Amino acid sequence: MAGGNALGVIRSLIGKLERDKPLVGRALSEAVAQIKAAADARSVELAEIMRRDLLEAERLDLTELHEAPPLGRLHVITQTQQRLEDVFCAMGYTVAEGPEIETEWHNFGALNFPPGHPARDMYDTLYVDHGPPGSTLLRTHTSPVQVRVMENQSPPLYVVAPGRCYRQDTADATHMPVFHQIEGLVVDDGITLGDLAGAIETFTTAYFGPGFTSRLRPSYFPFTEPSAEFDVQRPDGTWLELGGCGVVHPSVLEVCGVDPERWSGFAFGFGIDRLAMLRYGIGDLRDLWTNDVRFLEQF
Amino acid sequence: MKVLLSWLREFTPVEGSPQGIADDLSDLGLAVEEMVTFAAAPAGIVVARVAGLRPHPDADRIQLVDVDAGDGQLRQVCCGAFNMAVGDLVPLATVGTTMPSGLEIGRRRMRGEVSEGMLCSAAELEMGADAEGIMVLPAGLELGDDLTAALGVAGDVLFDLEVNPNRPDALSVVGVARDLAARRGMPFELPEPQVETSGAPAGESTSVEIMAPDLCGRFSVRVLRNTSGARTPPLLARRLLALGMRPINFVVDLSNYVMLETGQPSHAFDADLVPGGALGVRRAVEGEQVETLDGAVRTLHAGDGVIVDSSDRAIGIAGVMGGASTEISAGTGAVLLEAAWWNPPDIARTSRRLGLRSEASARFEAGVDPEIAPWALERFAELAAPGGVALAPELVQAQGHLPPSPTVRVRTGRVNAILGTGLTPAEMRACLEPIGFGVSPAAAEPSPDLRSYSGETWDVTVPSWRPDTSTEIDVIEEVGRLWSYSRIARTAPKSPHPGGLTARQRARRGAHEVLAGFGLMEAMPLPFLAPGDLERCGLPADGITVTNPLVAEESVMRTSLRPGLLKAVAYNAARRQPGAALFEIGYVHAPADGELPAESDHLAVALSGHQAPAAAALWERLRRAMAVVPTEVRNEATAGMHPTRSAVLIAGGETVGVLGEIDPAVTEAFDIAERVAWLECDLGRLLESHLDDPRYSPPSRFPSSDIDLAFVIDDATPAADVESALRTAAGDTLVTLQLFDVFRDAERLGEGRRSVAWRLRLQAADRTLTDAEVGEIRTACIEAATTTGANLRD
């Protein structure tokens, strides 16, 4: 402000000069410019120093870590189930669901297990107190979802049904009274055992990765015929027994209102828990159910 | 089912590596679970006879055994097992032998008594799993012979097969050999037994009557005389031994041998204990009793099958267990040997109810070949003859209702359509005929209801040993099985639909991801509860009960996720891991009137170490993240929740959830020291009909105005009521409404009251709001709040 006034005074004095007025004026302007430049430079310098001091005062040690909020996790079974669903969705399947408490009819009768059939012994069934005795049970496999899908939808059908199943089993490292399965069902025009083998192979490569292959071995299930066990071969040549499968039995199609002469289909099912255990090296099935955070936080 | 390679070879000249045979068996559906190649016993192990047994003078757990190894001198051996009797043949490891374990046998003293060698268990010789007692060898071996040579098992291979319930034929050496021969294109032969008979015809000493023809399809009896003193042939005994069956006596051993070979169980009656040799079959009357071979007195139900004598007294339970009264003994001189065909469901029912399962009952249940009994009895006779047994001529037989042998119409085009193959009729025939199926052109045109295929139509006869086969699809499976699944080209069917999850399934996954994103870990508690678990949570004890649980802890189905998650919190707290933040999404069940109990999809969160507001805040974030149906939070005490820190979620006028803090009495009952903030809601209800994509509204380009309003409110008035009044009054220019301050000050505000402050941001989409407009809204808001009992704070 004072400088501004001083400059005004000088300028008015210069105005009163008789000669060399432009010369003096130019010299003054140059002087003023030089002073200003010096002042600006100094001001930038000071701002820089101030900023440096200020930031220095804010210095932090970033290795000084305080406890972070815990990370959320999905249970390893959920992750495995979602991964499986994603593989099958990419193969053109949709995901079907069915109740965990089922009718005896959906779990056995419609699946070609007549009452007293010895194959029922392969399932140690838990029943619940609902309706007439023996009429209602905890589903022993996800296969009743096949029945529900065929009852409610028309072919072509390409579905998988993951879910919880129950057996009368004592908990140990490889058994639990409750476990998870995923079921697949395809019903279409001209479906063959070769299609089943091909679908299993596609799944095997998609889920396990390149270098894994599959094979089918004849087996027996009342609701499929021909029936098979399917095994997966690891790249090291060893085999893993994975699950059961087969061409849907014509009686099952018929009971579900699907004409077995017009349509054919295949079904497969396998355990989710075991896949999770294999993938992550979990040795004891019971660990899946402890809910110890030291277990949960690892996946 | 265990089979020996040497035994299979009696019926088909199968060759090649054991692994190759095992692979073929597995590929035929007879999965090889275990394969054992019998090793030779080490040199120095010889056959010896127990000549005497004496107690050790200084030790209770050791006895002194005098053994004769055929070299004219008795050796004394100290032995810790007591299962042998004088006269038994046992393996003796002589001094100088190196055992498979590496142990070297020396002459040594045990508690002062000398031991010249060691008697061996099967496990010690690595010739079996039995480590309990000394291996008692079949009679008839030469003393002093090298054990391996004497037993003749070295190099033999045992295959342990998993046989499916539809393959009763494969519960026999013959059946396995037939499959294997067919696969390998080798001949298969069931040779006619050579039997020399003598004495009076069997019909003079026995008779058979079937009074329940639906129960017993066939009952055949062979009469054997001079049975006392007969010994099991060594080959048979060592095969039984190799398969883990201890030889017992001549009749039992042969019966077992023939059952393993043919699949046909048989039963021996002491002929002298059956009056007149008369045997009958009928169904039991309710409460009838019979003493079985194991000495137990069994009470029968009406409908169980029994074998009776001439006085109609039950002397055995059909297909399940023989009776004690006619049991054979060492002195039995004549035997009535019976082989029958029983209706499988009858045997299944009786054996299950009595808890008596045996190799025999398992075979009857699965379905024995109804035609094999005569052959099996002839085979028994053939094997018995060298032991000096006299065979009475003829079989005495009676027949009831045997299952019909079906003829199946098969379309060769259908076979290829199901298998995905292009087999010629000749190739299919080559699969079927070697396993006993007969193929001929169909006698009639196929039904017009059936799809027609190019190719041939056949009438296929089913062999008697395949009771599982009665329809076209059964035959198709046989073609596929014998052709080999592994030779069928793999094709990939193309789904005509796009795959993927439904909107609801995506939303359910979204719930998992949102909760994990909030830093919660997903728990997976067991869905079973123990009686009392629900009450312990303060919830009504109305869970569905399991009829037949193995343990009480698994006898009730959960109605709520609360017991499971609280147990999980407690589990972690007990391991110095407090503060667990867990969630679960899963199904719960409740009694209902319909066909099935009610099943709902629940979501629950337990925040250990947090109080009720944490649950309310979490709900607010979850609600917004998931776009659930409009839901109101209403303060309300609910079962098992902190009475003054509990709220319910209301949607569509119904309670769909609860949030707040677990009642401290409940956490105490679970041994949880911390407070637990809790949220549980019916996820299925919350996701109903609200899965549409949100509609976008662009942010306004015009300036916004804020109004801050602080009210003094009674503690009894929920903030939500005031907030709702403000929202309505502010109208559609309200952009956000945020509660930003709460404080209590009894002196300034009065007892039981608090100040709550909100900031309202107003903004119009099409203009700048004037001061006058903002002022009007402010006035309207204050008035609206006042109607809820709130007073504007000065």
PDB file of N, CA, C and O in Angstrom, chain A residues 72-73 75 78 85-86 92-93 95 97 100 125 127 129-130 156 168 192-195 201 214 218 225 227 260-261 291 293-294, chain B residues 27 352 411 414 417-418 451 474 477 485 490-491 495 497 499-500 505 509 516 520 522 524 545 547-548 572 577 592 594-595 599:
ATOM      1  N   GLY A  72     -14.630 -59.461   6.269  1.00  0.00           N
ATOM      2  CA  GLY A  72     -15.733 -60.402   6.186  1.00  0.00           C
ATOM      3  C   GLY A  72     -15.354 -61.544   5.268  1.00  0.00           C
ATOM      4  O   GLY A  72     -14.490 -61.403   4.403  1.00  0.00           O
ATOM      5  N   ARG A  73     -15.976 -62.700   5.503  1.00  0.00           N
ATOM      6  CA  ARG A  73     -15.675 -63.878   4.682  1.00  0.00           C
ATOM      7  C   ARG A  73     -16.957 -64.651   4.420  1.00  0.00           C
ATOM      8  O   ARG A  73     -17.808 -64.746   5.296  1.00  0.00           O
ATOM      9  N   HIS A  75     -18.441 -68.408   3.981  1.00  0.00           N
ATOM     10  CA  HIS A  75     -18.050 -69.745   4.415  1.00  0.00           C
ATOM     11  C   HIS A  75     -17.510 -70.529   3.227  1.00  0.00           C
ATOM     12  O   HIS A  75     -17.965 -70.352   2.094  1.00  0.00           O
ATOM     13  N   THR A  78     -20.106 -72.084   1.110  1.00  0.00           N
ATOM     14  CA  THR A  78     -20.799 -71.129   0.233  1.00  0.00           C
ATOM     15  C   THR A  78     -19.932 -70.818  -0.986  1.00  0.00           C
ATOM     16  O   THR A  78     -20.411 -70.792  -2.121  1.00  0.00           O
ATOM     17  N   GLU A  85     -21.941 -73.510  -8.987  1.00  0.00           N
ATOM     18  CA  GLU A  85     -23.088 -72.929  -9.685  1.00  0.00           C
ATOM     19  C   GLU A  85     -22.614 -72.138 -10.903  1.00  0.00           C
ATOM     20  O   GLU A  85     -23.199 -72.231 -11.990  1.00  0.00           O
ATOM     21  N   ASP A  86     -21.551 -71.393 -10.712  1.00  0.00           N
ATOM     22  CA  ASP A  86     -21.049 -70.557 -11.807  1.00  0.00           C
ATOM     23  C   ASP A  86     -20.583 -71.411 -12.984  1.00  0.00           C
ATOM     24  O   ASP A  86     -20.818 -71.074 -14.146  1.00  0.00           O
ATOM     25  N   GLY A  92     -24.868 -73.325 -19.395  1.00  0.00           N
ATOM     26  CA  GLY A  92     -26.248 -73.183 -19.834  1.00  0.00           C
ATOM     27  C   GLY A  92     -27.279 -73.741 -18.872  1.00  0.00           C
ATOM     28  O   GLY A  92     -28.433 -73.927 -19.233  1.00  0.00           O
ATOM     29  N   TYR A  93     -26.878 -74.014 -17.641  1.00  0.00           N
ATOM     30  CA  TYR A  93     -27.810 -74.553 -16.652  1.00  0.00           C
ATOM     31  C   TYR A  93     -28.391 -73.408 -15.814  1.00  0.00           C
ATOM     32  O   TYR A  93     -27.760 -72.369 -15.638  1.00  0.00           O
ATOM     33  N   VAL A  95     -30.327 -72.716 -11.863  1.00  0.00           N
ATOM     34  CA  VAL A  95     -30.213 -73.275 -10.519  1.00  0.00           C
ATOM     35  C   VAL A  95     -31.613 -73.488  -9.947  1.00  0.00           C
ATOM     36  O   VAL A  95     -32.408 -72.551  -9.895  1.00  0.00           O
ATOM     37  N   GLU A  97     -34.168 -75.138  -6.785  1.00  0.00           N
ATOM     38  CA  GLU A  97     -34.149 -75.364  -5.336  1.00  0.00           C
ATOM     39  C   GLU A  97     -35.338 -76.230  -4.931  1.00  0.00           C
ATOM     40  O   GLU A  97     -36.346 -76.274  -5.627  1.00  0.00           O
ATOM     41  N   GLU A 100     -35.782 -78.772   2.189  1.00  0.00           N
ATOM     42  CA  GLU A 100     -34.899 -79.693   2.904  1.00  0.00           C
ATOM     43  C   GLU A 100     -35.706 -80.762   3.630  1.00  0.00           C
ATOM     44  O   GLU A 100     -35.266 -81.889   3.768  1.00  0.00           O
ATOM     45  N   THR A 125     -32.071 -92.870   6.698  1.00  0.00           N
ATOM     46  CA  THR A 125     -32.966 -91.722   6.619  1.00  0.00           C
ATOM     47  C   THR A 125     -33.384 -91.220   7.993  1.00  0.00           C
ATOM     48  O   THR A 125     -33.703 -92.010   8.870  1.00  0.00           O
ATOM     49  N   TYR A 127     -36.339 -89.196   9.791  1.00  0.00           N
ATOM     50  CA  TYR A 127     -37.729 -88.781   9.586  1.00  0.00           C
ATOM     51  C   TYR A 127     -38.076 -87.689  10.585  1.00  0.00           C
ATOM     52  O   TYR A 127     -37.426 -87.556  11.616  1.00  0.00           O
ATOM     53  N   ASP A 129     -41.411 -85.598  12.706  1.00  0.00           N
ATOM     54  CA  ASP A 129     -42.793 -85.765  13.151  1.00  0.00           C
ATOM     55  C   ASP A 129     -43.668 -84.750  12.438  1.00  0.00           C
ATOM     56  O   ASP A 129     -43.797 -83.600  12.862  1.00  0.00           O
ATOM     57  N   HIS A 130     -44.222 -85.171  11.340  1.00  0.00           N
ATOM     58  CA  HIS A 130     -45.130 -84.323  10.569  1.00  0.00           C
ATOM     59  C   HIS A 130     -45.959 -85.264   9.693  1.00  0.00           C
ATOM     60  O   HIS A 130     -45.389 -86.095   8.992  1.00  0.00           O
ATOM     61  N   PRO A 156     -37.167 -78.623 -22.824  1.00  0.00           N
ATOM     62  CA  PRO A 156     -35.840 -79.038 -22.353  1.00  0.00           C
ATOM     63  C   PRO A 156     -35.500 -78.441 -20.981  1.00  0.00           C
ATOM     64  O   PRO A 156     -35.803 -77.287 -20.722  1.00  0.00           O
ATOM     65  N   GLN A 168     -28.753 -90.257   8.868  1.00  0.00           N
ATOM     66  CA  GLN A 168     -28.564 -90.666  10.253  1.00  0.00           C
ATOM     67  C   GLN A 168     -27.139 -91.188  10.372  1.00  0.00           C
ATOM     68  O   GLN A 168     -26.894 -92.369  10.150  1.00  0.00           O
ATOM     69  N   THR A 192     -28.274 -88.806 -24.304  1.00  0.00           N
ATOM     70  CA  THR A 192     -27.677 -90.149 -24.232  1.00  0.00           C
ATOM     71  C   THR A 192     -26.679 -90.253 -23.084  1.00  0.00           C
ATOM     72  O   THR A 192     -26.293 -89.252 -22.474  1.00  0.00           O
ATOM     73  N   LEU A 193     -26.270 -91.506 -22.847  1.00  0.00           N
ATOM     74  CA  LEU A 193     -25.199 -91.744 -21.872  1.00  0.00           C
ATOM     75  C   LEU A 193     -23.917 -91.033 -22.315  1.00  0.00           C
ATOM     76  O   LEU A 193     -23.150 -90.545 -21.490  1.00  0.00           O
ATOM     77  N   GLY A 194     -23.692 -90.957 -23.630  1.00  0.00           N
ATOM     78  CA  GLY A 194     -22.522 -90.234 -24.149  1.00  0.00           C
ATOM     79  C   GLY A 194     -22.595 -88.752 -23.815  1.00  0.00           C
ATOM     80  O   GLY A 194     -21.579 -88.112 -23.522  1.00  0.00           O
ATOM     81  N   ASP A 195     -23.837 -88.201 -23.828  1.00  0.00           N
ATOM     82  CA  ASP A 195     -24.004 -86.796 -23.437  1.00  0.00           C
ATOM     83  C   ASP A 195     -23.644 -86.607 -21.964  1.00  0.00           C
ATOM     84  O   ASP A 195     -23.031 -85.613 -21.572  1.00  0.00           O
ATOM     85  N   GLU A 201     -17.331 -84.512 -18.299  1.00  0.00           N
ATOM     86  CA  GLU A 201     -15.970 -84.156 -18.706  1.00  0.00           C
ATOM     87  C   GLU A 201     -15.816 -82.631 -18.802  1.00  0.00           C
ATOM     88  O   GLU A 201     -14.828 -82.070 -18.337  1.00  0.00           O
ATOM     89  N   SER A 214     -12.168 -87.384 -16.639  1.00  0.00           N
ATOM     90  CA  SER A 214     -13.164 -88.132 -15.882  1.00  0.00           C
ATOM     91  C   SER A 214     -13.421 -89.481 -16.534  1.00  0.00           C
ATOM     92  O   SER A 214     -13.066 -89.708 -17.685  1.00  0.00           O
ATOM     93  N   PRO A 218     -19.923 -98.476 -14.328  1.00  0.00           N
ATOM     94  CA  PRO A 218     -21.303 -98.897 -14.071  1.00  0.00           C
ATOM     95  C   PRO A 218     -21.591 -98.981 -12.576  1.00  0.00           C
ATOM     96  O   PRO A 218     -20.734 -99.397 -11.795  1.00  0.00           O
ATOM     97  N   GLU A 225     -30.869 -95.320 -15.100  1.00  0.00           N
ATOM     98  CA  GLU A 225     -30.451 -96.554 -15.750  1.00  0.00           C
ATOM     99  C   GLU A 225     -30.194 -96.247 -17.225  1.00  0.00           C
ATOM    100  O   GLU A 225     -31.104 -95.739 -17.891  1.00  0.00           O
ATOM    101  N   SER A 227     -26.781 -96.600 -14.903  1.00  0.00           N
ATOM    102  CA  SER A 227     -26.237 -95.804 -13.802  1.00  0.00           C
ATOM    103  C   SER A 227     -24.720 -95.904 -13.799  1.00  0.00           C
ATOM    104  O   SER A 227     -24.174 -96.892 -14.294  1.00  0.00           O
ATOM    105  N   PRO A 260     -41.337 -90.737 -21.616  1.00  0.00           N
ATOM    106  CA  PRO A 260     -39.976 -91.265 -21.799  1.00  0.00           C
ATOM    107  C   PRO A 260     -39.678 -91.690 -23.239  1.00  0.00           C
ATOM    108  O   PRO A 260     -38.523 -91.913 -23.581  1.00  0.00           O
ATOM    109  N   GLU A 261     -40.696 -91.827 -24.049  1.00  0.00           N
ATOM    110  CA  GLU A 261     -40.425 -92.138 -25.454  1.00  0.00           C
ATOM    111  C   GLU A 261     -40.076 -90.861 -26.228  1.00  0.00           C
ATOM    112  O   GLU A 261     -39.362 -90.902 -27.218  1.00  0.00           O
ATOM    113  N   ASN A 291     -17.358 -73.247  13.347  1.00  0.00           N
ATOM    114  CA  ASN A 291     -17.519 -71.795  13.353  1.00  0.00           C
ATOM    115  C   ASN A 291     -16.448 -71.094  14.168  1.00  0.00           C
ATOM    116  O   ASN A 291     -16.635 -69.977  14.637  1.00  0.00           O
ATOM    117  N   VAL A 293     -13.561 -68.794  14.473  1.00  0.00           N
ATOM    118  CA  VAL A 293     -13.163 -67.721  13.550  1.00  0.00           C
ATOM    119  C   VAL A 293     -11.781 -67.982  12.952  1.00  0.00           C
ATOM    120  O   VAL A 293     -11.487 -67.532  11.846  1.00  0.00           O
ATOM    121  N   ARG A 294     -10.975 -68.771  13.654  1.00  0.00           N
ATOM    122  CA  ARG A 294      -9.654 -69.085  13.100  1.00  0.00           C
ATOM    123  C   ARG A 294      -9.774 -70.026  11.901  1.00  0.00           C
ATOM    124  O   ARG A 294      -8.864 -70.145  11.096  1.00  0.00           O
TER     125      ARG A 294
ATOM    126  N   ASP B  27     -14.526-101.762 -14.436  1.00  0.00           N
ATOM    127  CA  ASP B  27     -15.216-101.232 -15.615  1.00  0.00           C
ATOM    128  C   ASP B  27     -16.524-101.976 -15.883  1.00  0.00           C
ATOM    129  O   ASP B  27     -17.400-101.476 -16.586  1.00  0.00           O
ATOM    130  N   ARG B 352     -34.193-107.929   9.173  1.00  0.00           N
ATOM    131  CA  ARG B 352     -34.044-106.573   9.696  1.00  0.00           C
ATOM    132  C   ARG B 352     -34.676-106.477  11.084  1.00  0.00           C
ATOM    133  O   ARG B 352     -34.113-105.905  11.999  1.00  0.00           O
ATOM    134  N   ARG B 411     -35.609-102.729 -28.650  1.00  0.00           N
ATOM    135  CA  ARG B 411     -35.369-102.118 -29.965  1.00  0.00           C
ATOM    136  C   ARG B 411     -33.887-101.764 -30.055  1.00  0.00           C
ATOM    137  O   ARG B 411     -33.388-100.986 -29.239  1.00  0.00           O
ATOM    138  N   ARG B 414     -33.235 -98.175 -30.067  1.00  0.00           N
ATOM    139  CA  ARG B 414     -33.389 -97.540 -28.762  1.00  0.00           C
ATOM    140  C   ARG B 414     -32.101 -97.692 -27.937  1.00  0.00           C
ATOM    141  O   ARG B 414     -31.715 -96.788 -27.198  1.00  0.00           O
ATOM    142  N   ALA B 417     -29.899 -95.119 -29.081  1.00  0.00           N
ATOM    143  CA  ALA B 417     -30.421 -93.786 -28.755  1.00  0.00           C
ATOM    144  C   ALA B 417     -30.181 -93.443 -27.289  1.00  0.00           C
ATOM    145  O   ALA B 417     -29.995 -92.286 -26.945  1.00  0.00           O
ATOM    146  N   ILE B 418     -30.191 -94.450 -26.419  1.00  0.00           N
ATOM    147  CA  ILE B 418     -29.950 -94.182 -24.995  1.00  0.00           C
ATOM    148  C   ILE B 418     -28.460 -94.118 -24.694  1.00  0.00           C
ATOM    149  O   ILE B 418     -27.992 -93.273 -23.928  1.00  0.00           O
ATOM    150  N   ARG B 451     -41.926 -95.290 -29.638  1.00  0.00           N
ATOM    151  CA  ARG B 451     -41.218 -94.636 -30.726  1.00  0.00           C
ATOM    152  C   ARG B 451     -40.607 -95.718 -31.610  1.00  0.00           C
ATOM    153  O   ARG B 451     -40.135 -96.735 -31.115  1.00  0.00           O
ATOM    154  N   ASP B 474     -33.268-102.049 -18.719  1.00  0.00           N
ATOM    155  CA  ASP B 474     -32.332-102.933 -18.014  1.00  0.00           C
ATOM    156  C   ASP B 474     -31.385-103.605 -19.004  1.00  0.00           C
ATOM    157  O   ASP B 474     -30.191-103.760 -18.743  1.00  0.00           O
ATOM    158  N   GLU B 477     -28.827-101.189 -20.366  1.00  0.00           N
ATOM    159  CA  GLU B 477     -27.718-101.007 -19.427  1.00  0.00           C
ATOM    160  C   GLU B 477     -26.705-102.142 -19.552  1.00  0.00           C
ATOM    161  O   GLU B 477     -25.486-101.913 -19.507  1.00  0.00           O
ATOM    162  N   TYR B 485     -18.550 -98.447 -20.728  1.00  0.00           N
ATOM    163  CA  TYR B 485     -18.883 -97.024 -20.747  1.00  0.00           C
ATOM    164  C   TYR B 485     -17.728 -96.204 -21.314  1.00  0.00           C
ATOM    165  O   TYR B 485     -17.928 -95.161 -21.922  1.00  0.00           O
ATOM    166  N   ARG B 490     -17.938 -89.277 -26.111  1.00  0.00           N
ATOM    167  CA  ARG B 490     -18.496 -88.222 -25.266  1.00  0.00           C
ATOM    168  C   ARG B 490     -18.983 -87.072 -26.125  1.00  0.00           C
ATOM    169  O   ARG B 490     -18.248 -86.562 -26.960  1.00  0.00           O
ATOM    170  N   THR B 491     -20.198 -86.697 -25.896  1.00  0.00           N
ATOM    171  CA  THR B 491     -20.777 -85.585 -26.639  1.00  0.00           C
ATOM    172  C   THR B 491     -21.276 -84.584 -25.615  1.00  0.00           C
ATOM    173  O   THR B 491     -21.557 -84.951 -24.481  1.00  0.00           O
ATOM    174  N   SER B 495     -27.481 -76.660 -24.137  1.00  0.00           N
ATOM    175  CA  SER B 495     -28.705 -76.119 -23.553  1.00  0.00           C
ATOM    176  C   SER B 495     -29.271 -75.045 -24.470  1.00  0.00           C
ATOM    177  O   SER B 495     -28.545 -74.159 -24.915  1.00  0.00           O
ATOM    178  N   HIS B 497     -31.258 -72.845 -23.475  1.00  0.00           N
ATOM    179  CA  HIS B 497     -31.479 -71.652 -22.644  1.00  0.00           C
ATOM    180  C   HIS B 497     -30.151 -71.012 -22.303  1.00  0.00           C
ATOM    181  O   HIS B 497     -29.157 -71.706 -22.187  1.00  0.00           O
ATOM    182  N   GLY B 499     -27.877 -69.966 -19.403  1.00  0.00           N
ATOM    183  CA  GLY B 499     -27.845 -70.370 -18.001  1.00  0.00           C
ATOM    184  C   GLY B 499     -27.780 -69.156 -17.111  1.00  0.00           C
ATOM    185  O   GLY B 499     -27.676 -68.027 -17.602  1.00  0.00           O
ATOM    186  N   GLY B 500     -27.822 -69.370 -15.827  1.00  0.00           N
ATOM    187  CA  GLY B 500     -27.647 -68.252 -14.910  1.00  0.00           C
ATOM    188  C   GLY B 500     -28.562 -68.335 -13.723  1.00  0.00           C
ATOM    189  O   GLY B 500     -29.392 -69.230 -13.623  1.00  0.00           O
ATOM    190  N   GLN B 505     -32.149 -65.420  -6.771  1.00  0.00           N
ATOM    191  CA  GLN B 505     -30.900 -66.094  -6.394  1.00  0.00           C
ATOM    192  C   GLN B 505     -29.731 -65.115  -6.371  1.00  0.00           C
ATOM    193  O   GLN B 505     -28.861 -65.178  -5.500  1.00  0.00           O
ATOM    194  N   ARG B 509     -27.433 -64.143  -3.119  1.00  0.00           N
ATOM    195  CA  ARG B 509     -25.968 -64.054  -3.139  1.00  0.00           C
ATOM    196  C   ARG B 509     -25.516 -62.666  -2.721  1.00  0.00           C
ATOM    197  O   ARG B 509     -24.532 -62.510  -2.002  1.00  0.00           O
ATOM    198  N   ALA B 516     -20.616 -59.844   4.095  1.00  0.00           N
ATOM    199  CA  ALA B 516     -19.162 -60.045   4.150  1.00  0.00           C
ATOM    200  C   ALA B 516     -18.457 -58.704   3.966  1.00  0.00           C
ATOM    201  O   ALA B 516     -17.451 -58.418   4.616  1.00  0.00           O
ATOM    202  N   LEU B 520     -18.351 -59.066   8.245  1.00  0.00           N
ATOM    203  CA  LEU B 520     -18.874 -60.201   9.015  1.00  0.00           C
ATOM    204  C   LEU B 520     -18.397 -61.508   8.403  1.00  0.00           C
ATOM    205  O   LEU B 520     -18.231 -61.610   7.194  1.00  0.00           O
ATOM    206  N   GLU B 522     -19.178 -65.462   7.642  1.00  0.00           N
ATOM    207  CA  GLU B 522     -20.322 -66.349   7.531  1.00  0.00           C
ATOM    208  C   GLU B 522     -20.068 -67.630   8.333  1.00  0.00           C
ATOM    209  O   GLU B 522     -19.080 -68.323   8.109  1.00  0.00           O
ATOM    210  N   MET B 524     -21.530 -71.439   9.870  1.00  0.00           N
ATOM    211  CA  MET B 524     -22.388 -72.533   9.412  1.00  0.00           C
ATOM    212  C   MET B 524     -22.671 -73.464  10.593  1.00  0.00           C
ATOM    213  O   MET B 524     -22.084 -74.539  10.700  1.00  0.00           O
ATOM    214  N   THR B 545     -39.725 -82.019  15.459  1.00  0.00           N
ATOM    215  CA  THR B 545     -38.810 -82.986  16.058  1.00  0.00           C
ATOM    216  C   THR B 545     -38.449 -84.072  15.048  1.00  0.00           C
ATOM    217  O   THR B 545     -39.239 -84.436  14.189  1.00  0.00           O
ATOM    218  N   THR B 547     -37.799 -87.827  14.239  1.00  0.00           N
ATOM    219  CA  THR B 547     -38.384 -89.044  14.801  1.00  0.00           C
ATOM    220  C   THR B 547     -37.309 -90.007  15.306  1.00  0.00           C
ATOM    221  O   THR B 547     -37.470 -90.628  16.338  1.00  0.00           O
ATOM    222  N   ASN B 548     -36.226 -90.121  14.552  1.00  0.00           N
ATOM    223  CA  ASN B 548     -35.229 -91.159  14.854  1.00  0.00           C
ATOM    224  C   ASN B 548     -33.816 -90.590  14.894  1.00  0.00           C
ATOM    225  O   ASN B 548     -32.953 -91.031  14.142  1.00  0.00           O
ATOM    226  N   ASN B 572     -16.395 -69.350  20.316  1.00  0.00           N
ATOM    227  CA  ASN B 572     -15.239 -68.486  20.100  1.00  0.00           C
ATOM    228  C   ASN B 572     -14.830 -67.759  21.373  1.00  0.00           C
ATOM    229  O   ASN B 572     -13.649 -67.633  21.668  1.00  0.00           O
ATOM    230  N   GLN B 577     -11.541 -65.624  21.884  1.00  0.00           N
ATOM    231  CA  GLN B 577     -11.806 -64.902  20.643  1.00  0.00           C
ATOM    232  C   GLN B 577     -13.121 -64.150  20.773  1.00  0.00           C
ATOM    233  O   GLN B 577     -14.117 -64.499  20.150  1.00  0.00           O
ATOM    234  N   ALA B 592     -46.441 -76.689  10.411  1.00  0.00           N
ATOM    235  CA  ALA B 592     -47.471 -76.063   9.579  1.00  0.00           C
ATOM    236  C   ALA B 592     -48.466 -77.150   9.205  1.00  0.00           C
ATOM    237  O   ALA B 592     -48.190 -78.340   9.376  1.00  0.00           O
ATOM    238  N   GLY B 594     -49.753 -77.872   6.182  1.00  0.00           N
ATOM    239  CA  GLY B 594     -49.728 -78.415   4.814  1.00  0.00           C
ATOM    240  C   GLY B 594     -49.045 -79.764   4.714  1.00  0.00           C
ATOM    241  O   GLY B 594     -48.785 -80.449   5.702  1.00  0.00           O
ATOM    242  N   GLU B 595     -48.720 -80.121   3.467  1.00  0.00           N
ATOM    243  CA  GLU B 595     -48.048 -81.380   3.198  1.00  0.00           C
ATOM    244  C   GLU B 595     -46.676 -81.416   3.875  1.00  0.00           C
ATOM    245  O   GLU B 595     -46.219 -82.454   4.321  1.00  0.00           O
ATOM    246  N   GLU B 599     -41.010 -73.832   5.605  1.00  0.00           N
ATOM    247  CA  GLU B 599     -39.560 -73.633   5.476  1.00  0.00           C
ATOM    248  C   GLU B 599     -39.329 -72.185   5.083  1.00  0.00           C
ATOM    249  O   GLU B 599     -39.914 -71.708   4.116  1.00  0.00           O
TER     250      GLU B 599
END
